[in-house]
Every structure is written in C-alpha cells, then in structure tokens.
Amino acid sequence: MRVLITGGAGFIGSHLCDYLLARGHEVICMDNLITGSTANIAHLAGYERFLFIKHDVTNYIFVEGPLDAVLHFASPASPIDYLEYPIQTLKVGALGTHKALGLAKDKKARFLLASTSEVYGDPLVHPQREDYWGNVNPIGPRGVYDEAKRFAEAMTMAYHRAHGVDTRIARIFNTYGPRMRLKDGRVVPNFVAQALRGEPLTVFGDGSQTRSFCYVSDLIEGIYRLLESEVTDPVNLGNPEEMSILEFAHKIVALTGSRSPIVFVQPEDARVRDDPKVRKPDITRARTLLGWQPQVSLEEGLRRTIEWFRDRV
Ligand code: NAD
Ligand code: UDP
C-alpha cells in the first residue's frame, strides 16, 4: 500500500509510520509539527519508501500519485495541548478531516479516522460501548477536542454514506509509550518524570477518577487490523484494565523505585474541568470483529516507557 499518515510526526503517528514501513508499505508522513517533532521520525530519513511533508492539513492537501489509504491522526491530543491550541484543535478536527476525506475520495483510498474515547465525554455508561452517545459539555474547555472529534466522526460517516468512501473509525482510549513528550501534561509522562526526578507525583482531585492504559504497540496492531477489516462503524481500541489515578501513581512509584511522595493537588485551571470520572473501553467489537486484544501488560509497557524516559529527564 501507499499510505498517507496525517500527524505522522506525533507520538502515535510515528509508531504507525514504523509499523507500516516494517510491513513493506510506502509511507507519506504529513505534519505541521504543532505538537509533533521530526525527532520522532529522524530515524526514517533516507528510507526509500518514506517521505515527510511539512503541511497544515486544515489547508488543501496535495499528494502526487496514487494512495491506497489515508490515516488521519493529525490533532493535538493532550489536554494541555488542546487547551493551548483550542482553535487549531477545532480546525484540524473539522477542516482537516474534511480535507483528508476529500483527498481519500479523490484517490479512491480507504480512510481511517483516529477518534477518541473523549467522544463519550464524562460517561454515564460504564464501561463504554460504541453504541453509547456520550455526555459532552460543548462549551467546556475539553469541548474543543471532544466536539471536533465528534464532528470528525459525523463527517466521516457522511462521506461514507454520501460519497461511498471506504471509511474506518477507531475510538482510541488512553495510549502510552516511548515518544510521548515529557511535557505534554498527560498523566503517564507527568508521573514518570516526577518519579524519576524524585519530585512529588501530582494527583489531581482525590485520585478516584479511573483510566485504562493501552501500550502503543498494541494500539498500532489494532489500528492495522481495523484498516484491513471491512468494519465501517466505530470500534473502541484500548486496554480494559481499569484503575484509579491514585492506584496508578502508586504503581509508577513502585516500578521506578522512586522515593517520591504522592500529593493531591486541586488545579484551578481548565485541565480538570469536566475531567471524566471513569473510563474503560468495552472491547467486545474489537475482540470479535478484529480478533484483537491487548497483549502487553501494564507492568511491561510501563517498564519500557520508564526506560525510555530515564534517558531523557
Ligand atoms: P501528538 O500530539 O503526539 O500527535 C499529533 C500530531 O498531529 C502531531 O505531530 C501534530 O504536530 C500533528 N498535527 C496537529 N495539527 C495538525 C495540522 N493542522 N496539520 C498537520 N499536522 C497536525 O498526539 P498523539 O497522542 O500521537 O495522538 C495522535 C492522534 O490519536 C490524535 O488524533 C489524537 O486525537 C488521537 N488519540 C490519541 C490518544 C492517546 O492516548 N494518545 C487517545 C485518543 C485519541
Ligand atoms: N492527572 C493527574 N495528575 C497529572 C496529570 C493528570 O492526576 O499530573 C489525571 C487527570 O486529571 C485525569 C487522568 O490523570 O483524570 C488522565 O489524564 P491525561 O491528561 O493523561 O488524559 P485524559 O484521560 O484526561 O485525556
């Protein structure tokens, strides 16, 4: 396949580039580097089957030659990123998705949208199944991300129904691993960096909110299987092993061998407004339709991630 990955210089996008190249595909990585970095793809420079194009996908996308698939991963993804770039986040979810779909239609390529568990908002149904419509505050600080992704899903289904574009929607739950930015503000890099530096781990609120963490290689395998499948309705991809953020903080302290204390902080800012209280994917559809489930245990995934961060803090 000849594949375009938007957001290919980001955390997940760059792992996707590696995976597709390793499978013998040709990869065009397009990114404006707003939250990504060429450091994530520097090792691919010189590959014959790899091309990087610096471009903001909210503008018309031009790609020469045929394309078999367009994988749309461009979007700020961490709460502090999309709070810093609210309008860019809305634009890439709306205009960027429109441009990427237009390209897929023109090239008769398959299209895959990187959607998110945030479409479920602060969920009233637990665990979250794909047929749950969600509980999102459109005007809250997270609304810029959540509503952009909800719009992106609606646009994807409209292109599927109206133009017959062959589309896939992955609803990705919290994913972690090497190449996350140390300062992207998400809980994994925050806690790991704090533990490695011997600083206090900052648990927001009372730490009873839950999350379920998926190691990046598992997620990438799920994305590839979804792309290869014929499933056009959304599919949750994530690890159903759920824990509270407080338990997670203890796990990071134990795995890093750190002496850091755990402190409870109550940020006044937008980071914790509408913070989902629970999150856990129901992955029945991924299991039955894709034959997929996570393989990497949380301990193993965190060990690999901690090793990666150890050299960088
Ligand atoms: P990331 O910030 O590392 O990667 C996003 C990439 O998109 C960056 O390289 C950024 O520069 C690029 N980008 C943003 N706007 C762009 C634009 N207008 N034009 C071109 N490039 C642009 O984040 P990530 O964690 O790798 O997330 C990748 C995708 O997966 C996002 O769409 C995100 O919403 C989705 N996702 C991630 C998670 C997760 O836990 N990591 C969970 C759910 C969904
Ligand atoms: N969190 C925390 N301390 C931090 C960073 C995050 O307690 O230093 C919490 C945050 O409030 C949320 C959870 O960890 O409940 C996961 O946050 P993250 O930003 O990783 O992603 P989210 O799942 O909210 O998109």
Short mmCIF file of C-alpha atoms and ligand atoms in Angstrom, two decimals:
data_model
loop_
_atom_site.label_atom_id
_atom_site.label_comp_id
_atom_site.label_asym_id
_atom_site.label_seq_id
_atom_site.Cartn_x
_atom_site.Cartn_y
_atom_site.Cartn_z
CA MET A 1 0.00 0.00 0.00
CA ARG A 2 0.92 3.65 -0.44
CA VAL A 3 -0.34 5.36 2.72
CA LEU A 4 -0.65 8.95 3.89
CA ILE A 5 -0.47 9.48 7.65
CA THR A 6 -1.52 12.92 8.83
CA GLY A 7 0.00 13.72 12.23
CA GLY A 8 2.72 11.19 11.37
CA ALA A 9 5.42 13.03 13.35
CA GLY A 10 3.44 12.72 16.58
CA PHE A 11 3.58 10.05 19.25
CA ILE A 12 1.14 7.50 17.77
CA GLY A 13 1.61 8.61 14.15
CA SER A 14 5.36 7.96 14.23
CA HIS A 15 4.86 4.43 15.60
CA LEU A 16 2.37 3.87 12.80
CA CYS A 17 4.98 5.02 10.25
CA ASP A 18 7.45 2.46 11.69
CA TYR A 19 4.88 -0.33 11.64
CA LEU A 20 3.73 0.25 8.06
CA LEU A 21 7.29 0.57 6.76
CA ALA A 22 8.25 -2.67 8.53
CA ARG A 23 5.36 -4.34 6.69
CA GLY A 24 6.74 -3.19 3.36
CA HIS A 25 4.32 -0.34 2.69
CA GLU A 26 5.19 3.10 1.35
CA VAL A 27 4.53 5.92 3.84
CA ILE A 28 3.96 9.63 3.33
CA CYS A 29 4.02 11.40 6.67
CA MET A 30 2.34 14.82 6.75
CA ASP A 31 2.59 17.06 9.80
CA ASN A 32 2.80 20.74 10.70
CA LEU A 33 4.78 19.91 13.88
CA ILE A 34 2.46 21.88 16.17
CA THR A 35 2.76 19.18 18.86
CA GLY A 36 4.87 16.62 16.99
CA SER A 37 8.58 16.57 16.24
CA THR A 38 10.90 15.47 13.46
CA ALA A 39 12.88 13.74 16.24
CA ASN A 40 10.14 11.06 16.20
CA ILE A 41 10.82 10.25 12.54
CA ALA A 42 14.50 11.22 12.22
CA HIS A 43 15.48 7.54 12.12
CA LEU A 44 13.38 7.15 8.95
CA ALA A 45 15.22 9.80 6.96
CA GLY A 46 16.81 8.22 3.93
CA TYR A 47 14.30 5.36 3.71
CA GLU A 48 13.29 4.99 0.09
CA ARG A 49 9.69 4.20 0.99
CA PHE A 50 9.33 7.14 3.41
CA LEU A 51 8.56 10.78 2.66
CA PHE A 52 7.92 13.63 5.10
CA ILE A 53 5.88 16.64 4.01
CA LYS A 54 5.51 19.60 6.36
CA HIS A 55 1.96 20.82 5.87
CA ASP A 56 -1.02 22.04 7.87
CA VAL A 57 -3.86 19.73 6.85
CA THR A 58 -6.52 22.35 7.54
CA ASN A 59 -5.41 23.70 4.15
CA TYR A 60 -5.89 21.92 0.83
CA ILE A 61 -3.84 18.72 0.76
CA PHE A 62 -1.92 17.88 -2.37
CA VAL A 63 -0.26 14.49 -2.75
CA GLU A 64 1.22 13.39 -6.03
CA GLY A 65 0.48 9.88 -7.30
CA PRO A 66 -1.88 7.16 -6.08
CA LEU A 67 -2.85 6.48 -2.46
CA ASP A 68 -4.39 3.31 -1.04
CA ALA A 69 -5.11 4.67 2.44
CA VAL A 70 -5.34 7.96 4.32
CA LEU A 71 -4.86 7.62 8.08
CA HIS A 72 -6.00 10.85 9.72
CA PHE A 73 -4.13 11.24 13.04
CA ALA A 74 -3.42 14.97 12.98
CA SER A 75 -4.73 16.70 16.11
CA PRO A 76 -3.37 17.98 19.39
CA ALA A 77 -4.24 15.16 21.80
CA SER A 78 -3.15 16.01 25.30
CA PRO A 79 -5.43 18.21 27.44
CA ILE A 80 -2.77 20.88 27.92
CA ASP A 81 -2.06 20.92 24.18
CA TYR A 82 -5.65 21.36 23.13
CA LEU A 83 -6.19 23.94 25.86
CA GLU A 84 -3.21 25.87 24.50
CA TYR A 85 -4.38 25.46 20.89
CA PRO A 86 -8.18 25.44 21.12
CA ILE A 87 -8.87 26.90 17.68
CA GLN A 88 -6.22 24.80 15.90
CA THR A 89 -7.77 21.73 17.57
CA LEU A 90 -11.25 22.60 16.33
CA LYS A 91 -9.89 23.40 12.88
CA VAL A 92 -7.90 20.20 12.43
CA GLY A 93 -10.84 18.07 13.61
CA ALA A 94 -13.26 19.88 11.30
CA LEU A 95 -11.41 21.40 8.32
CA GLY A 96 -8.52 18.93 8.48
CA THR A 97 -10.88 15.95 8.48
CA HIS A 98 -12.79 17.46 5.56
CA LYS A 99 -9.58 17.91 3.54
CA ALA A 100 -8.32 14.42 4.39
CA LEU A 101 -11.66 12.88 3.39
CA GLY A 102 -11.69 14.89 0.16
CA LEU A 103 -8.24 13.52 -0.64
CA ALA A 104 -9.33 9.93 0.13
CA LYS A 105 -12.37 10.36 -2.14
CA ASP A 106 -10.26 11.78 -4.96
CA LYS A 107 -7.66 8.99 -4.70
CA LYS A 108 -10.28 6.25 -4.07
CA ALA A 109 -8.31 5.45 -0.93
CA ARG A 110 -9.51 3.87 2.28
CA PHE A 111 -9.83 6.42 5.12
CA LEU A 112 -9.24 5.82 8.82
CA LEU A 113 -10.08 8.41 11.47
CA ALA A 114 -8.23 8.49 14.78
CA SER A 115 -11.19 9.28 17.03
CA THR A 116 -11.15 9.12 20.79
CA SER A 117 -12.84 7.93 23.97
CA GLU A 118 -13.44 11.65 24.60
CA VAL A 119 -16.47 11.37 22.29
CA TYR A 120 -18.11 9.70 25.32
CA GLY A 121 -17.28 12.77 27.46
CA ASP A 122 -17.81 12.28 31.19
CA PRO A 123 -19.62 8.99 30.60
CA LEU A 124 -22.85 7.97 32.27
CA VAL A 125 -22.49 4.42 30.93
CA HIS A 126 -19.63 2.25 32.16
CA PRO A 127 -17.70 0.60 30.57
CA GLN A 128 -18.17 2.48 27.32
CA ARG A 129 -19.62 0.62 24.37
CA GLU A 130 -19.65 2.02 20.85
CA ASP A 131 -23.44 2.42 20.90
CA TYR A 132 -23.26 4.92 23.79
CA TRP A 133 -23.71 8.50 22.50
CA GLY A 134 -21.81 10.22 25.27
CA ASN A 135 -22.09 13.07 27.74
CA VAL A 136 -20.09 16.01 26.41
CA ASN A 137 -20.13 19.65 27.52
CA PRO A 138 -19.82 21.53 24.21
CA ILE A 139 -18.78 24.82 25.82
CA GLY A 140 -16.36 23.48 28.45
CA PRO A 141 -12.59 23.62 27.90
CA ARG A 142 -12.49 20.00 26.63
CA GLY A 143 -15.30 20.80 24.20
CA VAL A 144 -12.78 21.98 21.58
CA TYR A 145 -11.34 18.49 21.34
CA ASP A 146 -14.41 16.40 22.06
CA GLU A 147 -16.72 18.24 19.68
CA ALA A 148 -14.07 18.41 16.95
CA LYS A 149 -13.72 14.62 17.12
CA ARG A 150 -17.49 14.15 17.21
CA PHE A 151 -17.77 16.37 14.13
CA ALA A 152 -14.94 14.38 12.51
CA GLU A 153 -16.88 11.15 13.07
CA ALA A 154 -20.05 12.72 11.63
CA MET A 155 -18.11 13.99 8.59
CA THR A 156 -16.51 10.57 8.09
CA MET A 157 -19.89 8.82 8.12
CA ALA A 158 -21.30 11.48 5.75
CA TYR A 159 -18.50 10.84 3.22
CA HIS A 160 -19.08 7.13 3.64
CA ARG A 161 -22.81 7.38 3.04
CA ALA A 162 -22.95 10.20 0.51
CA HIS A 163 -19.77 9.56 -1.48
CA GLY A 164 -19.18 5.86 -0.82
CA VAL A 165 -15.73 6.48 0.70
CA ASP A 166 -14.46 3.32 2.38
CA THR A 167 -14.06 4.58 5.97
CA ARG A 168 -12.97 3.29 9.39
CA ILE A 169 -13.32 4.98 12.79
CA ALA A 170 -11.03 3.99 15.67
CA ARG A 171 -12.10 5.29 19.08
CA ILE A 172 -8.76 5.31 20.83
CA PHE A 173 -8.56 5.15 24.64
CA ASN A 174 -5.59 6.41 26.70
CA THR A 175 -2.45 5.14 24.97
CA TYR A 176 1.11 5.50 26.26
CA GLY A 177 4.67 4.56 25.41
CA PRO A 178 8.02 5.87 24.20
CA ARG A 179 7.99 9.17 22.24
CA MET A 180 5.33 10.82 24.40
CA ARG A 181 6.56 14.32 25.08
CA LEU A 182 7.98 14.75 28.55
CA LYS A 183 6.00 17.94 28.96
CA ASP A 184 2.79 17.06 27.18
CA GLY A 185 0.99 17.11 30.52
CA ARG A 186 -0.63 13.70 30.25
CA VAL A 187 -0.59 11.56 33.31
CA VAL A 188 1.96 8.99 32.11
CA PRO A 189 4.80 11.40 31.23
CA ASN A 190 3.93 13.60 34.22
CA PHE A 191 4.07 10.81 36.80
CA VAL A 192 7.06 9.03 35.26
CA ALA A 193 9.10 12.24 35.01
CA GLN A 194 8.14 13.27 38.54
CA ALA A 195 9.06 9.85 39.92
CA LEU A 196 12.41 9.73 38.09
CA ARG A 197 13.30 13.22 39.34
CA GLY A 198 12.28 12.41 42.90
CA GLU A 199 9.59 15.10 42.79
CA PRO A 200 6.09 14.67 44.22
CA LEU A 201 3.57 12.92 41.95
CA THR A 202 0.67 15.35 41.42
CA VAL A 203 -2.64 13.52 41.66
CA PHE A 204 -5.47 15.81 40.55
CA GLY A 205 -8.58 15.85 42.76
CA ASP A 206 -8.89 12.88 45.10
CA GLY A 207 -7.42 10.44 42.56
CA SER A 208 -10.57 8.32 42.43
CA GLN A 209 -11.11 9.05 38.71
CA THR A 210 -10.29 5.98 36.63
CA ARG A 211 -8.47 5.34 33.36
CA SER A 212 -7.35 2.26 31.41
CA PHE A 213 -3.96 2.44 29.70
CA CYS A 214 -3.02 0.76 26.42
CA TYR A 215 0.59 0.24 25.33
CA VAL A 216 1.31 1.83 21.96
CA SER A 217 2.34 -1.36 20.10
CA ASP A 218 -1.00 -2.96 21.00
CA LEU A 219 -2.87 0.06 19.74
CA ILE A 220 -0.95 0.11 16.44
CA GLU A 221 -1.75 -3.56 15.84
CA GLY A 222 -5.44 -2.77 16.46
CA ILE A 223 -5.36 0.17 14.04
CA TYR A 224 -3.82 -2.03 11.33
CA ARG A 225 -6.38 -4.78 11.84
CA LEU A 226 -9.20 -2.24 11.68
CA LEU A 227 -7.77 -0.79 8.47
CA GLU A 228 -7.61 -4.27 6.93
CA SER A 229 -11.13 -5.17 8.10
CA GLU A 230 -14.43 -4.28 6.49
CA VAL A 231 -15.83 -2.66 9.66
CA THR A 232 -17.17 0.82 8.91
CA ASP A 233 -18.87 1.57 12.24
CA PRO A 234 -16.68 2.84 15.13
CA VAL A 235 -14.51 0.40 17.07
CA ASN A 236 -13.08 1.04 20.56
CA LEU A 237 -9.35 0.34 20.83
CA GLY A 238 -7.87 0.37 24.31
CA ASN A 239 -6.93 -1.72 27.27
CA PRO A 240 -9.87 -2.62 29.53
CA GLU A 241 -7.69 -2.93 32.66
CA GLU A 242 -9.09 -0.04 34.71
CA MET A 243 -7.59 1.63 37.76
CA SER A 244 -7.88 4.81 39.76
CA ILE A 245 -5.32 7.55 39.14
CA LEU A 246 -4.21 7.20 42.76
CA GLU A 247 -3.51 3.46 42.26
CA PHE A 248 -1.71 4.37 39.07
CA ALA A 249 0.52 6.84 40.94
CA HIS A 250 1.47 4.11 43.43
CA LYS A 251 2.29 1.77 40.54
CA ILE A 252 4.63 4.33 38.95
CA VAL A 253 6.41 4.92 42.26
CA ALA A 254 6.89 1.17 42.72
CA LEU A 255 8.08 0.50 39.16
CA THR A 256 10.56 3.38 39.11
CA GLY A 257 11.85 2.54 42.58
CA SER A 258 11.34 6.22 43.41
CA ARG A 259 11.08 7.80 46.84
CA SER A 260 8.72 10.48 45.56
CA PRO A 261 5.71 11.25 47.73
CA ILE A 262 2.22 11.36 46.22
CA VAL A 263 0.42 14.68 46.69
CA PHE A 264 -3.15 15.72 45.96
CA VAL A 265 -3.45 18.96 44.05
CA GLN A 266 -6.54 20.86 43.00
CA PRO A 267 -5.57 22.78 39.86
CA GLU A 268 -7.87 25.75 39.46
CA ASP A 269 -7.43 25.63 35.71
CA ALA A 270 -9.27 24.09 32.84
CA ARG A 271 -7.29 20.83 32.92
CA VAL A 272 -9.61 19.29 35.47
CA ARG A 273 -12.90 20.85 34.43
CA ASP A 274 -15.19 18.13 33.08
CA ASP A 275 -12.40 15.59 33.76
CA PRO A 276 -14.13 12.22 33.06
CA LYS A 277 -14.64 10.39 36.37
CA VAL A 278 -14.43 6.95 34.86
CA ARG A 279 -13.14 5.50 31.61
CA LYS A 280 -12.84 1.92 30.43
CA PRO A 281 -13.43 0.56 26.95
CA ASP A 282 -15.75 -2.31 26.21
CA ILE A 283 -13.67 -4.01 23.51
CA THR A 284 -16.14 -6.73 22.54
CA ARG A 285 -16.33 -5.39 18.99
CA ALA A 286 -12.55 -5.29 18.56
CA ARG A 287 -12.27 -8.81 20.01
CA THR A 288 -14.95 -10.36 17.86
CA LEU A 289 -14.61 -8.37 14.62
CA LEU A 290 -10.83 -7.88 14.53
CA GLY A 291 -9.63 -10.77 16.70
CA TRP A 292 -7.72 -8.10 18.64
CA GLN A 293 -6.98 -7.58 22.30
CA PRO A 294 -4.03 -6.01 24.13
CA GLN A 295 -1.03 -8.29 24.65
CA VAL A 296 1.34 -6.09 26.66
CA SER A 297 0.69 -5.98 30.42
CA LEU A 298 0.66 -2.61 32.17
CA GLU A 299 3.83 -3.53 34.10
CA GLU A 300 5.70 -4.49 30.94
CA GLY A 301 4.50 -1.45 28.99
CA LEU A 302 5.40 0.88 31.85
CA ARG A 303 8.84 -0.71 32.21
CA ARG A 304 9.60 0.00 28.55
CA THR A 305 8.22 3.54 28.86
CA ILE A 306 10.15 4.28 32.06
CA GLU A 307 13.39 3.09 30.41
CA TRP A 308 12.77 5.44 27.53
CA PHE A 309 12.08 8.41 29.82
CA ARG A 310 15.01 7.59 32.10
CA ASP A 311 17.48 8.81 29.47
CA ARG A 312 15.53 11.97 28.86
CA VAL A 313 14.50 13.53 32.18
P1 NAD B 1 0.54 14.00 19.20
O1 NAD B 1 0.28 15.41 19.60
O2 NAD B 1 1.84 13.39 19.57
O3 NAD B 1 0.36 13.83 17.64
C1 NAD B 1 -0.49 14.62 16.86
C2 NAD B 1 0.26 15.07 15.63
O4 NAD B 1 -0.62 15.83 14.77
C3 NAD B 1 1.43 15.99 15.96
O5 NAD B 1 2.60 15.53 15.31
C4 NAD B 1 0.99 17.35 15.43
O6 NAD B 1 2.07 18.18 15.06
C5 NAD B 1 0.09 16.94 14.28
N1 NAD B 1 -0.87 17.97 13.87
C6 NAD B 1 -1.75 18.65 14.65
N2 NAD B 1 -2.46 19.53 13.93
C7 NAD B 1 -2.02 19.41 12.64
C8 NAD B 1 -2.37 20.04 11.41
N3 NAD B 1 -3.30 21.01 11.35
N4 NAD B 1 -1.71 19.67 10.28
C9 NAD B 1 -0.77 18.70 10.32
N5 NAD B 1 -0.40 18.07 11.45
C10 NAD B 1 -1.02 18.42 12.60
O7 NAD B 1 -0.66 13.13 19.79
P2 NAD B 1 -0.93 11.55 19.76
O8 NAD B 1 -1.13 11.11 21.15
O9 NAD B 1 0.07 10.87 18.91
O10 NAD B 1 -2.35 11.50 19.04
C11 NAD B 1 -2.48 11.17 17.67
C12 NAD B 1 -3.95 11.03 17.30
O11 NAD B 1 -4.54 10.00 18.09
C13 NAD B 1 -4.77 12.31 17.55
O12 NAD B 1 -5.70 12.47 16.51
C14 NAD B 1 -5.47 12.01 18.86
O13 NAD B 1 -6.68 12.71 18.96
C15 NAD B 1 -5.69 10.50 18.75
N6 NAD B 1 -5.82 9.90 20.10
C16 NAD B 1 -4.73 9.73 20.91
C17 NAD B 1 -4.90 9.17 22.18
C18 NAD B 1 -3.74 8.90 23.11
O14 NAD B 1 -3.96 8.41 24.21
N7 NAD B 1 -2.51 9.18 22.75
C19 NAD B 1 -6.18 8.81 22.62
C20 NAD B 1 -7.27 9.05 21.78
C21 NAD B 1 -7.07 9.58 20.51
N1 UDP B 2 -3.83 13.58 36.10
C1 UDP B 2 -3.30 13.70 37.38
N2 UDP B 2 -2.08 14.27 37.53
C2 UDP B 2 -1.34 14.75 36.50
C3 UDP B 2 -1.87 14.62 35.17
C4 UDP B 2 -3.11 14.04 35.01
O1 UDP B 2 -3.94 13.27 38.35
O2 UDP B 2 -0.23 15.27 36.74
C5 UDP B 2 -5.13 12.93 35.91
C6 UDP B 2 -6.14 13.73 35.11
O3 UDP B 2 -6.87 14.62 35.95
C7 UDP B 2 -7.03 12.65 34.52
C8 UDP B 2 -6.07 11.46 34.35
O4 UDP B 2 -4.92 11.75 35.16
O5 UDP B 2 -8.02 12.27 35.45
C9 UDP B 2 -5.62 11.24 32.92
O6 UDP B 2 -5.19 12.46 32.39
P1 UDP B 2 -4.49 12.64 30.98
O7 UDP B 2 -4.15 14.10 30.84
O8 UDP B 2 -3.38 11.66 30.82
O9 UDP B 2 -5.57 12.25 29.87
P2 UDP B 2 -7.16 12.24 29.78
O10 UDP B 2 -7.53 10.84 30.05
O11 UDP B 2 -7.75 13.18 30.79
O12 UDP B 2 -7.41 12.66 28.38
#
